[in-house]
Amino acid sequence: MIKTELEKRKLPSVLPDGIDFKNDKNTWTVRRAELLETLASQEYGVAPPPPESVTYEIMSYNNNDFGGKAESGCLTLRANTENGMFNFPVTTFTPKTENKHPVIIYISIKKEIFSNYLPVEEIIDRGCGIVHFWIGDVSADRNDDFSSGIASMYSRKKYSWGKISMWAWAASCALDYVYTCMQKADTEKIAVAGHSRCGKTALWAGANDSRFKYVFANNSGCSGDAISRGKVGEHISQITNTFPYWFCSEYKKYSECEDNMPFDQHFLLSALAPRKIFLTAAKEDTWADPYSQFLSAAAASEVYEALGYKGLVCEDRMPVPGDRFDEGSIGFFMRSGGHFLSRTDWNAFIDFFLK
């Protein structure tokens, strides 16, 4: 059934015929770079190279947070750019443990940390650290002619990056901090996570920075994890009219002609291979289209299998609320309800993350 549904979408192939990716990993490295170049030039925009260095200043620190279960800190990260230093704040929470712990870099829509989108104490109780930053501290989530935050630090004559790429750039800066300064971080268990537009950002950040071993994208939908061909709900024409600044200008040319694109969103998921992805969808979130999210995961699965890994392991049917497919490198969870990042979503991901 899944194969039949994918055939209806008439997706462009990720894998060229006749190439043994499993036994020639360098061939996949080349093909992966081609996928990223296509997505950068046609959708998310070409970003500047990562900063040469990221430093930090501790603004406040609590060694006895959550009743003594965790340490927390407010930091300022500083990254060098072509026009000087750029600063943005992050907040960290780490469980008190003698052993190394997993870390989730959470890209947040909301400025407030303790929101209904982020159950900090529950995540700490499950043994995971959190690095939180708000996208508005990196570049404002509005059409400001790329004048705010990191957008003002690089020439648009050289770089076509949209805001999603800018927020993804910040996630890699936060990852630099984890690698260099969080001594108890388990570098084999570092995830980047986000909801909605930040779910799109998490996928793009993970695709570009292979140090992220896991990606958790919740309800990322249109221009995130959902296939555009045959999609219901939001389309490229709508998202580029409302949020043109999330993308490069080239992306708008695919409005009303998704079927003719030389790529689709399974390219993005495939570019993460062979690392681990967990996608969460909601039955009533028809704007994101949970079935197109699921089919994108299924389409990317062939890349994982070609590389010798399990991709999406599931029954041969479309998902229903309560389904959690997490045996392969691509996990997928569907719940009832609408567009929201719930504790149910977090716990489903953390179950996958801690395996």
Phi, psi and omega in degrees: 000317181297317180300319179297317179296322178293321180298327178296330183280342177053058184282145171294144183283140175276325188256119174297147181291148170079013180249131180269088183290328183297321183258002178222080185297331180295327177298320177292324177302317179294315182294321178299318178298325178293320177298315180295322179295319178297312181295323179290314185285334187252343186228297190269343180096151180278125183260157173291164177296160178301152179297149180293331179207150174233124177244174183212158174229129179281122180267324175204159185209138178230115182273000188220046184278160180049050177068026178092005182277341190212162169252146178222155179206149171251124186235159167246121175269140180234125181234138179280139179231180181289347178238031177108191183279140175243133183243144169206149184274148171226156175237136183240148173225126180230134179290146176280110182208151177281337183267164175292148185232153174293158180226136175246119172271113186256117178270117193251136170289328187260139178291320181290140183279312183274079183243174178286358176267344188225097179279078190306309185296321179296321178293318176299317181298336178270007172089015183252142171274160180228136168240116187249133166218151181263133184299329180295339176279349179261309172198136188301139179277065177202167181276088185247023181058034177053051182250352186252149172060222184296336180301329183278355186265355181224148181287132176283350172288336181259328187229130184260013188300140172269181185296326178301317178295324179294316179293325177294322176302319179294324177299322177290327174296317177298324178294323174304317179299316180300314183294322188265337190236340180264090189296333181265009177285134175274106187289350173271357181228060176245126182243153168244134188224151176189163181242140174060238178300328178282339170291320173301317181296318179299318179296317181290323177297314180295323179297323184273339184235101186288356174290337172287116182272340180224147173231130177242112180240121182252125175052042185279337166050226186303127180066015173240256181261356185267132174301136181279324180293126177075009183287149170256169180081230184285139179239172182299323180299320182286316184289326180281338174284321183275320185231057183298332184286351175287340191233177170277164185294335181298330188297328183297336182292346179269004175300131178067009178217043180302327183295342182260003180293144177280006181210174169205182191288347173292341172297319181295312179295322180296326180295346177275345183298141006261022180286176191261138182234139172230120182248136176238140184223162181231136186306316184271002179274066184290339176297320176281330180068087183299331181286326175288330173297313181298315182293329176296317177298319179295321180293320179290339183301327181296332178291314178301316180295323177295333178270359177094017180242159170283134177264245176274116179256113185203169172289157183277072180198168175282152187285157174231159180306135183100344178292131172225111180254106186222025180273340182255192179282341173251116177257150180217134179226131174241132175240171171282173179095191187244207189283101187191148175259103188258168174298328176299318178296313180302313184293325176297317178295314184295325172304316179292318184296322188267002179300000000 
